[in-house]
Short mmCIF file of C-alpha atoms in Angstrom, two decimals:
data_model
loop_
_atom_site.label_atom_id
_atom_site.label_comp_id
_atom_site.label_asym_id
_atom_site.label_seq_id
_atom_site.Cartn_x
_atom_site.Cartn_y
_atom_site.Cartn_z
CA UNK A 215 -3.30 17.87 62.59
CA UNK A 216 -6.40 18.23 60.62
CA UNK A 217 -5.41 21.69 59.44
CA UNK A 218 -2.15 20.37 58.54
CA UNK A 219 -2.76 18.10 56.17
CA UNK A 220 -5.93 20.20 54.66
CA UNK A 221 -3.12 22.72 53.32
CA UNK A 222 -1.11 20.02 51.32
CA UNK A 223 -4.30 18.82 49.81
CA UNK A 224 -5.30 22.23 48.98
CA UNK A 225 -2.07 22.82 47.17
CA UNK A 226 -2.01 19.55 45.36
CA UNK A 227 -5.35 20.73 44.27
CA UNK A 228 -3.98 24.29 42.66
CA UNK A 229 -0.64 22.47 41.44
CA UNK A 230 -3.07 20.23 39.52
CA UNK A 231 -5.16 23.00 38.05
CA UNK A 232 -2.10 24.99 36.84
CA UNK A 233 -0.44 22.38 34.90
CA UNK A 234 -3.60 21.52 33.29
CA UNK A 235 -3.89 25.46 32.15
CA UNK A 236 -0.01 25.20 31.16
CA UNK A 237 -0.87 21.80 28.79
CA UNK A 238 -1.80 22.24 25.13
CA UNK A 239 -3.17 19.56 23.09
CA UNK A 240 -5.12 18.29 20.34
CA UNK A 241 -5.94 15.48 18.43
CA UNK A 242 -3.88 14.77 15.67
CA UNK A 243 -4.64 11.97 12.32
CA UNK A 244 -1.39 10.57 10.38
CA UNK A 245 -0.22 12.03 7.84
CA UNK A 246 -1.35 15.57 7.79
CA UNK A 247 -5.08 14.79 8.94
CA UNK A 248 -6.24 12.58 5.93
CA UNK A 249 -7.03 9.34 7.30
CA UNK A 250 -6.46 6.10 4.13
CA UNK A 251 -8.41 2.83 4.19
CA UNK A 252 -5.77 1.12 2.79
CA UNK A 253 -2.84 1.88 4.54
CA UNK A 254 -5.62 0.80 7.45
CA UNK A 255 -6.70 -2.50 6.16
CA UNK A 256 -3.42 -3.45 4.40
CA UNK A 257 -1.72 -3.40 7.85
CA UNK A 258 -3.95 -4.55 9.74
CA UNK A 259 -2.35 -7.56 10.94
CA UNK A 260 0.82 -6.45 10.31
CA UNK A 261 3.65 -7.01 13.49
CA UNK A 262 6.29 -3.96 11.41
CA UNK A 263 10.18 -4.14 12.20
CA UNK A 264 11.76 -0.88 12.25
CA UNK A 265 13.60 -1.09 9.31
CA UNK A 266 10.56 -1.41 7.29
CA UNK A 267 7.29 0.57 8.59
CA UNK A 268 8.11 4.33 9.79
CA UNK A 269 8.02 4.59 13.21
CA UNK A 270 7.01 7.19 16.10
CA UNK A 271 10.13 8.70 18.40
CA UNK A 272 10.64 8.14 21.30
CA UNK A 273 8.07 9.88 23.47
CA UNK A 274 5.01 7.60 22.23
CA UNK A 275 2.84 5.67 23.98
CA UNK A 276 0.50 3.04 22.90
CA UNK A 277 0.09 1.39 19.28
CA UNK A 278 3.25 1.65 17.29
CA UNK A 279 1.18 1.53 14.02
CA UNK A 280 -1.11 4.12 15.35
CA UNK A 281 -2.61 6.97 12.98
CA UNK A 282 -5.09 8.59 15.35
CA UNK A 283 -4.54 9.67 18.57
CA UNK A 284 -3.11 13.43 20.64
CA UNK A 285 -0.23 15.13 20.43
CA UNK A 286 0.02 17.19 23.68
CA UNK A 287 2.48 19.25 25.31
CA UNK A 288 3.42 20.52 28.91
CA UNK A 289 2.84 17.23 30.75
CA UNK A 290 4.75 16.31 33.48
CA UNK A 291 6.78 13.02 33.35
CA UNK A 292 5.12 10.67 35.03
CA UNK A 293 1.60 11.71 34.91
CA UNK A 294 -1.01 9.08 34.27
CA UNK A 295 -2.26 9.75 30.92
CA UNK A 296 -5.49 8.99 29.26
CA UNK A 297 -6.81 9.61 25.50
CA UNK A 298 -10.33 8.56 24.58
CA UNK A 299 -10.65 8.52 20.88
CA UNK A 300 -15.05 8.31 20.51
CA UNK A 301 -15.87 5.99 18.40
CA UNK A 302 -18.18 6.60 14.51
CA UNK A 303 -19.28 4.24 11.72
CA UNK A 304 -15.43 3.61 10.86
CA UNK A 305 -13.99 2.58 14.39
CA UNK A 306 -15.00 1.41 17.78
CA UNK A 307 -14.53 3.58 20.82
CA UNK A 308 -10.72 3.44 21.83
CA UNK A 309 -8.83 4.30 24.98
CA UNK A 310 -5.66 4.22 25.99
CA UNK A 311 -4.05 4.96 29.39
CA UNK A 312 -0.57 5.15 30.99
CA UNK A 313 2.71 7.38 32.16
CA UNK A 314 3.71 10.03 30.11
CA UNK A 315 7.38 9.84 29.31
CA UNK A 316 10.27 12.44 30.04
CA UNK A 317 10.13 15.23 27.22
CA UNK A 318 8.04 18.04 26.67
CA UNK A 319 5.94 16.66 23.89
CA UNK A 320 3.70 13.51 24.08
CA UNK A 321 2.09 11.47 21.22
CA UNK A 322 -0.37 9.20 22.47
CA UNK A 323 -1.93 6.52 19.65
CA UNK A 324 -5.04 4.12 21.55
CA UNK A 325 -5.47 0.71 19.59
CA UNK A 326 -8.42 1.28 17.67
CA UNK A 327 -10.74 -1.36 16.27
CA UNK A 328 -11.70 -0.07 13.08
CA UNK A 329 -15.09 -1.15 10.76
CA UNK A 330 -12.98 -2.66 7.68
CA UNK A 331 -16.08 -3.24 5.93
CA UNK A 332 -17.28 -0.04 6.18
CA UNK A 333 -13.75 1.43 5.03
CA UNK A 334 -13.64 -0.82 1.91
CA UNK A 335 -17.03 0.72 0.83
CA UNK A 336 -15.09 4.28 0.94
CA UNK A 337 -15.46 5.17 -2.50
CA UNK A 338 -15.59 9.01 -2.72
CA UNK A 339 -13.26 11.26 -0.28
CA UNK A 340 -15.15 12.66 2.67
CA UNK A 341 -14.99 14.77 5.61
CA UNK A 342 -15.27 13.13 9.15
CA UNK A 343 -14.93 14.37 12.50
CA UNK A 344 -12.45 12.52 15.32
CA UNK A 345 -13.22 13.57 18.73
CA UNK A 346 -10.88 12.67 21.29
CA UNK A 347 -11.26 13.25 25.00
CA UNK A 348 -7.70 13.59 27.50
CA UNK A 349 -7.61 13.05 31.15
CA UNK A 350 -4.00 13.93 33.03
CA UNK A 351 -3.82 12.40 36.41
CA UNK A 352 -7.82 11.39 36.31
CA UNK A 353 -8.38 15.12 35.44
CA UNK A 354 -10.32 15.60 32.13
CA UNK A 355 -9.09 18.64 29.56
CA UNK A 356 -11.98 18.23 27.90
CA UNK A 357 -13.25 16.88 24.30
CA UNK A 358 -11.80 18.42 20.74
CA UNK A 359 -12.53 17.56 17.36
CA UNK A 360 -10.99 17.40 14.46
CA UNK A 361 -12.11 17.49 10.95
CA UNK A 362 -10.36 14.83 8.69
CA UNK A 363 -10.12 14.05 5.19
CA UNK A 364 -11.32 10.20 4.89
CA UNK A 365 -9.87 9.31 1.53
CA UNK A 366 -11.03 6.63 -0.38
CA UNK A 367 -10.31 2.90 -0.62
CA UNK A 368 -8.60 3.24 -3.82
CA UNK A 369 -6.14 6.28 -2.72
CA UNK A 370 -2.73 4.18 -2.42
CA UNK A 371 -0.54 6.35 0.14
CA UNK A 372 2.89 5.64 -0.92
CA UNK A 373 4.87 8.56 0.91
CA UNK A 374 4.82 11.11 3.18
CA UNK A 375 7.37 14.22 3.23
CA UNK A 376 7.65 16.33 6.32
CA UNK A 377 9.34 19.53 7.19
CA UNK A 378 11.82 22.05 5.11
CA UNK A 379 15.37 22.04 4.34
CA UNK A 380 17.77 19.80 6.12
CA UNK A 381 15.18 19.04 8.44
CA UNK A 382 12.95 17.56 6.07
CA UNK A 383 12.27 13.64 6.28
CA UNK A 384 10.49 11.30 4.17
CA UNK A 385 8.93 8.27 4.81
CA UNK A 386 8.16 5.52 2.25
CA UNK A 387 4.96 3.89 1.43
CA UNK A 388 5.61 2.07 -1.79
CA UNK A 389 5.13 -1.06 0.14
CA UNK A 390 1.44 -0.25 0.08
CA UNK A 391 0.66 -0.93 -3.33
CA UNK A 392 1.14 -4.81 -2.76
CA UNK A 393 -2.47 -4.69 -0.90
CA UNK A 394 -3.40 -3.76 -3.80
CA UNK A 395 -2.47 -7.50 -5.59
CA UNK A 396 -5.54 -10.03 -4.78
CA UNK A 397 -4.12 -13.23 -5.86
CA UNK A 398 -7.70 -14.69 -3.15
CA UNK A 399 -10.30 -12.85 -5.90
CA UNK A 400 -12.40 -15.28 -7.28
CA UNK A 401 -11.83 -14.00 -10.17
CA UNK A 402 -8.05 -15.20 -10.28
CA UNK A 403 -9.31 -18.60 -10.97
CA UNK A 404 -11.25 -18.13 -13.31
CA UNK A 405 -9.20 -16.11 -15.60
CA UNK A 406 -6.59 -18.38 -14.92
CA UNK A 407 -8.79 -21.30 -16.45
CA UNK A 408 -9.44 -19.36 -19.33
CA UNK A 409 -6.22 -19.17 -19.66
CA UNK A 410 -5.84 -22.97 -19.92
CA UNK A 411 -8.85 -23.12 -22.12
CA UNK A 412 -5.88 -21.33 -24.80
CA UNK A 413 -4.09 -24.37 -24.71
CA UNK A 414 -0.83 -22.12 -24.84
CA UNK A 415 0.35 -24.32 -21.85
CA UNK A 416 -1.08 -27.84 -20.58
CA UNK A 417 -1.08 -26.19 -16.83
CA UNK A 418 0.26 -23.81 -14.50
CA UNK A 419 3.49 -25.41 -12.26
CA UNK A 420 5.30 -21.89 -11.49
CA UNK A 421 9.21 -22.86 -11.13
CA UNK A 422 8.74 -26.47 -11.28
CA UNK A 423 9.45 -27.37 -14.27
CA UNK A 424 13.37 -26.08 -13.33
CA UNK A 425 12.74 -24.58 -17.32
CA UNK A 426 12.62 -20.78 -18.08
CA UNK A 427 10.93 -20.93 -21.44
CA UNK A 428 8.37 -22.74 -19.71
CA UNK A 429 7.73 -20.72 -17.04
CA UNK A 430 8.06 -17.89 -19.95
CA UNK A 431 5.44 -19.83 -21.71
CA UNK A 432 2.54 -20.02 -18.54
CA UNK A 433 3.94 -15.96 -18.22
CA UNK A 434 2.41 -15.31 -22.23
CA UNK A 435 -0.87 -17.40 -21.68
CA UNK A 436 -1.47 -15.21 -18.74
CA UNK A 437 -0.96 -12.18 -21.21
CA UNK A 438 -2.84 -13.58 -24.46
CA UNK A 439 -5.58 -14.11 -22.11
CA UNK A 440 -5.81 -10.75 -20.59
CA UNK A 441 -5.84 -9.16 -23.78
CA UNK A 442 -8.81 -11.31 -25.16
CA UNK A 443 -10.88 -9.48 -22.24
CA UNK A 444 -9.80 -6.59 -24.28
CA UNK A 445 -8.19 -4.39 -21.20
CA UNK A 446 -6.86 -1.25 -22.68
CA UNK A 447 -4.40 1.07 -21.17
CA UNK A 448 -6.06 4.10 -19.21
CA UNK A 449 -3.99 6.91 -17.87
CA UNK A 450 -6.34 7.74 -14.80
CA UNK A 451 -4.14 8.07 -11.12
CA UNK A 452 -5.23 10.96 -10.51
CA UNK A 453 -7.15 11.40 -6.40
CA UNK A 454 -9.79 14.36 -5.48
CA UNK A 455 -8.14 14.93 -2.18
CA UNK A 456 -4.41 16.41 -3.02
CA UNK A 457 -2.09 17.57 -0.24
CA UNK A 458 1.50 19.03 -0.46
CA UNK A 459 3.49 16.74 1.98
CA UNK A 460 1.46 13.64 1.06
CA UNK A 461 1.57 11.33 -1.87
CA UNK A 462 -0.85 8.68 -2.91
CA UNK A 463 -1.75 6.99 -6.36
CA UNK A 464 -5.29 6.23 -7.69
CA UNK A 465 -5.44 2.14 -8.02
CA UNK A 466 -8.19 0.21 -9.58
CA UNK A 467 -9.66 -2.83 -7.54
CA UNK A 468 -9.74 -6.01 -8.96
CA UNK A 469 -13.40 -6.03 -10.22
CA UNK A 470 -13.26 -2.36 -11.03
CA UNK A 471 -10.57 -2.65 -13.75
CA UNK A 472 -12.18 -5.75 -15.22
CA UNK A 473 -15.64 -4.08 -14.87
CA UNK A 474 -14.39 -1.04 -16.76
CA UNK A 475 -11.41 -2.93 -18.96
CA UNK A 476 -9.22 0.04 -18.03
CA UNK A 477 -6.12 -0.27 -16.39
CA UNK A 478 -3.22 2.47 -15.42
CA UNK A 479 0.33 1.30 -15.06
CA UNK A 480 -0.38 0.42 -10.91
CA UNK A 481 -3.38 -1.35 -11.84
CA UNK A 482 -2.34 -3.26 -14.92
CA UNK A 483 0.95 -4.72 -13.25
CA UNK A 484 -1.11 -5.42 -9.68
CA UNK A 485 -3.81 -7.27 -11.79
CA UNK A 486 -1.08 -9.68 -13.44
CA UNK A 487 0.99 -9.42 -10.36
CA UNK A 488 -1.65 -11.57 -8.75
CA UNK A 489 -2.54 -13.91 -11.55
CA UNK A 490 1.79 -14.82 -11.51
CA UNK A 491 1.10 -15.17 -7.57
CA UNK A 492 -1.55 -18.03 -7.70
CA UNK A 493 0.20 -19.90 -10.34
CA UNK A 494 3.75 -20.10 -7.78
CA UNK A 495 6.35 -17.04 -9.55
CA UNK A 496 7.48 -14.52 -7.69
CA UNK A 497 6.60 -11.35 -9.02
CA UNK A 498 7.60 -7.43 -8.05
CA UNK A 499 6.14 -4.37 -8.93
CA UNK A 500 8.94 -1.91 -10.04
CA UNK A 501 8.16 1.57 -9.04
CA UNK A 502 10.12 4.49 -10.81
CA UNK A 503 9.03 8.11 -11.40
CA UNK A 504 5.71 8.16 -12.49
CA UNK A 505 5.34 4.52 -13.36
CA UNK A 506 5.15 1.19 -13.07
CA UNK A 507 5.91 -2.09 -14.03
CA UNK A 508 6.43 -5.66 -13.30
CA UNK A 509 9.59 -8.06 -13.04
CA UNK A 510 9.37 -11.64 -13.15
CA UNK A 511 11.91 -14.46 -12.05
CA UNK A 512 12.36 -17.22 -14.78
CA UNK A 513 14.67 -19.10 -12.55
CA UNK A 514 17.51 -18.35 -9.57
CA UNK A 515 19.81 -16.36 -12.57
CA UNK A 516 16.87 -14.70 -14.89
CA UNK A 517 14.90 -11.93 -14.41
CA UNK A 518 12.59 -9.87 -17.22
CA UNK A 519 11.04 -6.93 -16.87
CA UNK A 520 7.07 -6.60 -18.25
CA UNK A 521 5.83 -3.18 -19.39
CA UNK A 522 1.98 -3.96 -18.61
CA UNK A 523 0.78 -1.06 -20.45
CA UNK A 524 1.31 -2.14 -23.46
CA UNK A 525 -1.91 -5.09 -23.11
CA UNK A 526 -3.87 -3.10 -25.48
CA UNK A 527 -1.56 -1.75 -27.61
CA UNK A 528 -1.38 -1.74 -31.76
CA UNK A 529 0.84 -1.32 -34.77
CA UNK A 530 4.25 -1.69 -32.15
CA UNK A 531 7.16 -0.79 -33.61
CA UNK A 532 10.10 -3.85 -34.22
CA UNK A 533 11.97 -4.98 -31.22
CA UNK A 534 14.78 -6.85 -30.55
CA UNK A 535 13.74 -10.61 -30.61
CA UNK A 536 17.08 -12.15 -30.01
CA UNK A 537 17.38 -11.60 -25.73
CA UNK A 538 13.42 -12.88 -25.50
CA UNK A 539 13.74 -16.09 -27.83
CA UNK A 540 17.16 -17.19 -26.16
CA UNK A 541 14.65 -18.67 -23.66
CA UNK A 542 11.73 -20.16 -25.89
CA UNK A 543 11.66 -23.62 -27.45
CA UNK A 544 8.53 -23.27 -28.89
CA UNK A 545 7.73 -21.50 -32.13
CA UNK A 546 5.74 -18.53 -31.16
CA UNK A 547 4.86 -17.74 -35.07
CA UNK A 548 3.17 -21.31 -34.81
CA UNK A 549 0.87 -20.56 -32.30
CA UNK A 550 -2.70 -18.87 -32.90
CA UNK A 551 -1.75 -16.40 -30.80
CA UNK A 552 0.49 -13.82 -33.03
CA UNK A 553 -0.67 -10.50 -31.89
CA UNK A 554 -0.63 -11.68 -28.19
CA UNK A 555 2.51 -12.89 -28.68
CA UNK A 556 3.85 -9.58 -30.91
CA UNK A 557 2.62 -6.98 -27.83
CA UNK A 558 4.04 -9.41 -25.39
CA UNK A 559 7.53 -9.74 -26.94
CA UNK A 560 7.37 -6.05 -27.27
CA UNK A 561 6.55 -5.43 -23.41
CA UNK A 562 9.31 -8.25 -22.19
CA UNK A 563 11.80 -6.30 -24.36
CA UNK A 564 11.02 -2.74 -22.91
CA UNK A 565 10.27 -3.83 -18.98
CA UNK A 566 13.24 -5.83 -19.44
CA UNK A 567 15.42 -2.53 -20.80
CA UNK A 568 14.09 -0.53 -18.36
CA UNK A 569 15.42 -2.99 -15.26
CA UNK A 570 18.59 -2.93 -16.84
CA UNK A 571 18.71 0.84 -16.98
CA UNK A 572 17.70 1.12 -13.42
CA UNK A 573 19.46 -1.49 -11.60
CA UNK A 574 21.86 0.58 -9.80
CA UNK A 575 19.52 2.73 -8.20
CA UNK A 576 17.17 0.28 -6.66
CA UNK A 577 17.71 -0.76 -3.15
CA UNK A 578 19.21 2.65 -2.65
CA UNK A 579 18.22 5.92 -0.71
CA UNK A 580 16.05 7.28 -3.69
CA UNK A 581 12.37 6.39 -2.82
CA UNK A 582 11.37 6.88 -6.50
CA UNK A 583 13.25 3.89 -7.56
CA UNK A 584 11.79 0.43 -5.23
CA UNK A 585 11.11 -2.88 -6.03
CA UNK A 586 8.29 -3.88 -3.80
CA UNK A 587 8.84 -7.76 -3.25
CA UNK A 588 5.40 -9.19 -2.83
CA UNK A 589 6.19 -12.12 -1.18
CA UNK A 590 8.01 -10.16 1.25
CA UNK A 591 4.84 -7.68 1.75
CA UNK A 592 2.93 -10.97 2.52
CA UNK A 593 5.41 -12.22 5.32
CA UNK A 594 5.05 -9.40 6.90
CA UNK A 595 1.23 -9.39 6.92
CA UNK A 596 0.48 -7.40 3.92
CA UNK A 597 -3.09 -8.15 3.28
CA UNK A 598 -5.19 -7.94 -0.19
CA UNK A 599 -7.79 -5.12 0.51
CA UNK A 600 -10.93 -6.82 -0.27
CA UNK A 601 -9.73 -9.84 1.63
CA UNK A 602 -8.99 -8.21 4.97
CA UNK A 603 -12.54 -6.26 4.81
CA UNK A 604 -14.40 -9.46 4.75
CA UNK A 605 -12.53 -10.93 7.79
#
């Protein structure tokens, strides 16, 4: 009897050794091994439907929002599986253990608790090494490492294109940018009683006044004051780290574009983007090829478009006054405001034109053309960078 059941053990043994042979593997950082801060902290808390975050297939285990993990292949369905993911000055050991799925490949994400602090202070791309350990049936394959590129903080990823031909897919980002809008900076406040200090409006009510030239009216005091800081139009979106299936924007933080009083068209339109927040309107940031801009709600029936590069612009050519004005009841050529109010009327008229020339292709297939709703990034637990690295 002994004998007998020595033999089965023996070949359980060799059956074990040969599928671990037979099983490659290795650990694998989404997308394409460049590992982004913001896409990090700006989900962070986030609970994402299908319809909105991309998603893994179906032979996944562990965190559906997952960027680092294995990818292996030649595992047995059933097997107990377990990925290690060693832990650095960005993230906290992780491990993650459980049956591998029917198929022949296996992607395996462990919920990692990452260092937000630490990836908010990422201001300069750098290499860093994952390490990542699998076991298969309690039987370890060893350790591997891979060497990532840790972009920085202010590397926006807003898409991701993967394979060729009709097999190629691409997965939208855009969404991103709204962690990007910090309507909880300190400095929102106090710009926004500068603002006041103009006496262009008595205060800031949003939509409650049920008027659109007066929610027009808080929309140009918000302007006039930005352009007193003097913050001038700077095309810099440009990252170090550049990759062919991956797409990401250089975007100013909030006390960076202030500090510098530079702004490109992402950071310009987040910067006011957050200032409309705090006061109650409902801002979006329109994305279309190579730019950006904002559009604003007056009330439930009008919408403008506002071109926020054109804060620091100078000798701008006429525009059409008539679609503007139809909403105003004050005098703007009373007001001690005339070159805010010339620039402004200038970038309502071409953010406005350029909605109107778009319309049809927003809310369609082609990524290029979104309207990123912020209040919708909120709800679904779109956080301001610098706020989620100080939780």
């Amino acid at each position: 009897m002994k004998t007998l059941l020595l033999i089965p053990a023996a070949f359980v043994f060799l059956g074990a050794f040969a599928l671990a042979e037979d099983i490659e593997w290795e650990p694998v950082v989404y997308p394409d091994n460049q590992l982004f801060p913001s896409l990090i902290i700006g989900t962070a808390v986030v609970k994402a439907p299908e319809d909105t975050f991309p998603s893994w297939g179906d032979n996944h285990l562990g965190d559906p929002q997952g960027v680092v993990g294995v990818w292996a292949e030649g595992i047995k369905p059933g097997s107990n599986v377990e990925v290690t993911i060693r832990g650095n000055e960005f993230m906290k050991e992780a491990r993650f253990s459980g049956a591998a799925k029917e198929g022949n490949a296996l992607l395996v994400h462990p919920k990692i608790s990452y260092n937000y602090n630490a990836l908010a202070k990422v201001k300069q791309s750098v290499p860093l090494d994952i390490t990542a350990e699998l076991k298969v049936d309690g039987r370890s394959l060893g350790e591997k490492t891979v060497t990532v590129t840790l972009r920085t903080v202010n590397d926006c990823l807003f898409g991701v294109e993967e394979g060729e031909g009709d097999d190629a897919t691409y997965s939208d980002f855009s969404w991103l940018f709204a962690a990007y809008v910090n309507e909880d900076h300190p400095w929102v406040d106090k710009t926004l009683k500068e603002a006041l200090d103009t006496r262009l409006v008595s205060s800031f009510d949003g939509f409650q006044s049920g008027e659109p030239e007066q929610v027009l009216q808080q929309i140009f005091a918000i302007w006039s004051v930005m352009q007193r800081k003097g913050l001038r139009y700077s095309n810099i979106t440009t990252t170090a780290a550049e990759s062919e299936s991956v797409y990401s924007q250089h975007v100013r933080l909030f006390d960076e574009s202030v500090t510098a009083a530079q702004a490109n068209c992402v950071d310009g339109s987040v910067l006011i983007a957050a200032l409309l927040r705090k006061i109650g309107l409902d801002p979006q940031l329109v994305s279309v090829p190579g730019h950006m801009f904002l559009a604003v709600s007056l009330d439930d029936d009008t919408i403008i478009g506002l071109e926020t590069t054109m804060l620091g612009e100078a000798d701008l050519e006429e525009v059409d006054e008539k679609r503007l004005r139809s909403f105003l009841k004050f005098d703007p050529e009373a007001e001690k405001n005339e070159e805010s109010w010339k620039t402004f009327e200038a970038a309502v008229d071409a953010g406005t034109e350029a909605l109107r020339e778009n319309e049809k292709k927003f809310g369609g297939d082609d990524p290029d053309y979104q309207l990123i709703d912020l209040s919708a990034a909120r709800s679904l637990g779109i956080l301001p960078i610098s706020s989620a690295a100080a939780k």
